Amino acid sequence: MIISDDITIPFFESSVAAGIPALADDHVAMRLNLNQHLVKNPTTTFSVRVKGDSMMGATIYDGDLLIVDRSLDPKDSDIAICIVDGEFTVKRLQLQNGAVLLLPENPNYLPIAVDESNDFQIWGIVTHVIHQSR
């Protein structure tokens, strides 16, 4: 589904210190359009909810929303939505010398080696992960 209404939120010009606290600056410089920020190619972008914990090491958790772009060419180390033998999965791609390995980001799961016996498709590349912190 393509969202046609623009959603904007206040965007503070100053950054947030992740180390030593910085002085607060209440100046709102502009409004951030979430559609423009999250969706670069609206006609080829979709979202999907994560089920499972195989990608926790990549900070992708059960219940997170993934923004996925189908127009991007897959590259080694991309996180992708793939179809393997009719099943959807999200994994990190390892693409080397024509071989495809789908890597989980949790040691409790094994990599998936894709070969010619598999019905395999890279459905799209994950561009953003949205998880609720509260």
PDB file of N, CA and C in Angstrom, residues 22-57:
ATOM      1  N   ALA A  22      24.425  17.335  26.147  1.00  0.00           N
ATOM      2  CA  ALA A  22      24.618  18.658  25.555  1.00  0.00           C
ATOM      3  C   ALA A  22      23.471  19.567  25.978  1.00  0.00           C
ATOM      4  N   LEU A  23      23.670  20.873  25.871  1.00  0.00           N
ATOM      5  CA  LEU A  23      22.629  21.833  26.204  1.00  0.00           C
ATOM      6  C   LEU A  23      21.442  21.667  25.268  1.00  0.00           C
ATOM      7  N   ALA A  24      20.251  21.837  25.819  1.00  0.00           N
ATOM      8  CA  ALA A  24      19.036  21.709  25.023  1.00  0.00           C
ATOM      9  C   ALA A  24      18.858  22.923  24.127  1.00  0.00           C
ATOM     10  N   ASP A  25      18.354  22.695  22.944  1.00  0.00           N
ATOM     11  CA  ASP A  25      18.063  23.753  21.978  1.00  0.00           C
ATOM     12  C   ASP A  25      16.649  23.503  21.488  1.00  0.00           C
ATOM     13  N   ASP A  26      15.725  24.381  21.833  1.00  0.00           N
ATOM     14  CA  ASP A  26      14.314  24.173  21.525  1.00  0.00           C
ATOM     15  C   ASP A  26      13.919  24.624  20.125  1.00  0.00           C
ATOM     16  N   HIS A  27      14.872  25.013  19.306  1.00  0.00           N
ATOM     17  CA  HIS A  27      14.556  25.559  17.993  1.00  0.00           C
ATOM     18  C   HIS A  27      14.201  24.444  17.003  1.00  0.00           C
ATOM     19  N   VAL A  28      12.981  24.507  16.505  1.00  0.00           N
ATOM     20  CA  VAL A  28      12.556  23.584  15.455  1.00  0.00           C
ATOM     21  C   VAL A  28      12.909  24.230  14.126  1.00  0.00           C
ATOM     22  N   ALA A  29      13.835  23.632  13.405  1.00  0.00           N
ATOM     23  CA  ALA A  29      14.316  24.223  12.159  1.00  0.00           C
ATOM     24  C   ALA A  29      13.376  23.951  10.994  1.00  0.00           C
ATOM     25  N   MET A  30      12.717  22.808  11.015  1.00  0.00           N
ATOM     26  CA  MET A  30      11.872  22.420   9.888  1.00  0.00           C
ATOM     27  C   MET A  30      10.974  21.278  10.314  1.00  0.00           C
ATOM     28  N   ARG A  31      10.204  20.795   9.371  1.00  0.00           N
ATOM     29  CA  ARG A  31       9.402  19.609   9.619  1.00  0.00           C
ATOM     30  C   ARG A  31       9.952  18.495   8.750  1.00  0.00           C
ATOM     31  N   LEU A  32       9.999  17.306   9.312  1.00  0.00           N
ATOM     32  CA  LEU A  32      10.533  16.141   8.620  1.00  0.00           C
ATOM     33  C   LEU A  32       9.377  15.375   7.991  1.00  0.00           C
ATOM     34  N   ASN A  33       9.430  15.195   6.693  1.00  0.00           N
ATOM     35  CA  ASN A  33       8.422  14.432   5.980  1.00  0.00           C
ATOM     36  C   ASN A  33       8.831  12.960   6.036  1.00  0.00           C
ATOM     37  N   LEU A  34       8.082  12.163   6.784  1.00  0.00           N
ATOM     38  CA  LEU A  34       8.437  10.753   6.961  1.00  0.00           C
ATOM     39  C   LEU A  34       8.357   9.974   5.655  1.00  0.00           C
ATOM     40  N   ASN A  35       7.416  10.308   4.789  1.00  0.00           N
ATOM     41  CA  ASN A  35       7.345   9.616   3.500  1.00  0.00           C
ATOM     42  C   ASN A  35       8.619   9.831   2.703  1.00  0.00           C
ATOM     43  N   GLN A  36       9.085  11.076   2.635  1.00  0.00           N
ATOM     44  CA  GLN A  36      10.305  11.366   1.879  1.00  0.00           C
ATOM     45  C   GLN A  36      11.527  10.732   2.532  1.00  0.00           C
ATOM     46  N   HIS A  37      11.539  10.657   3.849  1.00  0.00           N
ATOM     47  CA  HIS A  37      12.690  10.107   4.563  1.00  0.00           C
ATOM     48  C   HIS A  37      12.755   8.581   4.461  1.00  0.00           C
ATOM     49  N   LEU A  38      11.616   7.926   4.566  1.00  0.00           N
ATOM     50  CA  LEU A  38      11.592   6.464   4.618  1.00  0.00           C
ATOM     51  C   LEU A  38      11.369   5.795   3.266  1.00  0.00           C
ATOM     52  N   VAL A  39      10.745   6.493   2.340  1.00  0.00           N
ATOM     53  CA  VAL A  39      10.345   5.872   1.077  1.00  0.00           C
ATOM     54  C   VAL A  39      10.955   6.645  -0.089  1.00  0.00           C
ATOM     55  N   LYS A  40      12.018   6.108  -0.647  1.00  0.00           N
ATOM     56  CA  LYS A  40      12.687   6.754  -1.781  1.00  0.00           C
ATOM     57  C   LYS A  40      12.011   6.402  -3.105  1.00  0.00           C
ATOM     58  N   ASN A  41      11.481   5.201  -3.210  1.00  0.00           N
ATOM     59  CA  ASN A  41      10.839   4.719  -4.437  1.00  0.00           C
ATOM     60  C   ASN A  41       9.434   4.215  -4.092  1.00  0.00           C
ATOM     61  N   PRO A  42       8.447   5.116  -4.036  1.00  0.00           N
ATOM     62  CA  PRO A  42       7.116   4.737  -3.544  1.00  0.00           C
ATOM     63  C   PRO A  42       6.460   3.563  -4.271  1.00  0.00           C
ATOM     64  N   THR A  43       6.653   3.443  -5.571  1.00  0.00           N
ATOM     65  CA  THR A  43       5.959   2.380  -6.306  1.00  0.00           C
ATOM     66  C   THR A  43       6.571   1.001  -6.084  1.00  0.00           C
ATOM     67  N   THR A  44       7.785   0.953  -5.529  1.00  0.00           N
ATOM     68  CA  THR A  44       8.445  -0.345  -5.320  1.00  0.00           C
ATOM     69  C   THR A  44       8.748  -0.611  -3.852  1.00  0.00           C
ATOM     70  N   THR A  45       8.154   0.177  -2.976  1.00  0.00           N
ATOM     71  CA  THR A  45       8.444   0.047  -1.547  1.00  0.00           C
ATOM     72  C   THR A  45       7.235  -0.507  -0.814  1.00  0.00           C
ATOM     73  N   PHE A  46       7.498  -1.400   0.134  1.00  0.00           N
ATOM     74  CA  PHE A  46       6.437  -1.943   0.975  1.00  0.00           C
ATOM     75  C   PHE A  46       6.970  -2.103   2.391  1.00  0.00           C
ATOM     76  N   SER A  47       6.066  -2.391   3.307  1.00  0.00           N
ATOM     77  CA  SER A  47       6.481  -2.657   4.686  1.00  0.00           C
ATOM     78  C   SER A  47       5.988  -4.039   5.077  1.00  0.00           C
ATOM     79  N   VAL A  48       6.693  -4.624   6.020  1.00  0.00           N
ATOM     80  CA  VAL A  48       6.336  -5.957   6.503  1.00  0.00           C
ATOM     81  C   VAL A  48       6.734  -6.049   7.972  1.00  0.00           C
ATOM     82  N   ARG A  49       5.953  -6.786   8.752  1.00  0.00           N
ATOM     83  CA  ARG A  49       6.236  -6.956  10.176  1.00  0.00           C
ATOM     84  C   ARG A  49       7.081  -8.215  10.379  1.00  0.00           C
ATOM     85  N   VAL A  50       8.064  -8.112  11.253  1.00  0.00           N
ATOM     86  CA  VAL A  50       8.971  -9.222  11.556  1.00  0.00           C
ATOM     87  C   VAL A  50       8.307 -10.176  12.542  1.00  0.00           C
ATOM     88  N   LYS A  51       8.486 -11.459  12.294  1.00  0.00           N
ATOM     89  CA  LYS A  51       8.055 -12.484  13.241  1.00  0.00           C
ATOM     90  C   LYS A  51       9.258 -13.375  13.499  1.00  0.00           C
ATOM     91  N   GLY A  52       9.735 -13.395  14.726  1.00  0.00           N
ATOM     92  CA  GLY A  52      10.871 -14.234  15.077  1.00  0.00           C
ATOM     93  C   GLY A  52      12.070 -13.428  15.540  1.00  0.00           C
ATOM     94  N   ASP A  53      13.123 -14.157  15.923  1.00  0.00           N
ATOM     95  CA  ASP A  53      14.289 -13.504  16.535  1.00  0.00           C
ATOM     96  C   ASP A  53      15.609 -13.820  15.839  1.00  0.00           C
ATOM     97  N   SER A  54      15.559 -14.257  14.588  1.00  0.00           N
ATOM     98  CA  SER A  54      16.801 -14.657  13.916  1.00  0.00           C
ATOM     99  C   SER A  54      17.692 -13.484  13.522  1.00  0.00           C
ATOM    100  N   MET A  55      17.190 -12.249  13.606  1.00  0.00           N
ATOM    101  CA  MET A  55      17.973 -11.087  13.175  1.00  0.00           C
ATOM    102  C   MET A  55      18.256 -10.111  14.313  1.00  0.00           C
ATOM    103  N   MET A  56      18.206 -10.594  15.544  1.00  0.00           N
ATOM    104  CA  MET A  56      18.413  -9.728  16.706  1.00  0.00           C
ATOM    105  C   MET A  56      19.769  -9.032  16.693  1.00  0.00           C
ATOM    106  N   GLY A  57      20.800  -9.688  16.207  1.00  0.00           N
ATOM    107  CA  GLY A  57      22.130  -9.094  16.165  1.00  0.00           C
ATOM    108  C   GLY A  57      22.227  -7.906  15.224  1.00  0.00           C
TER     109      GLY A  57
END
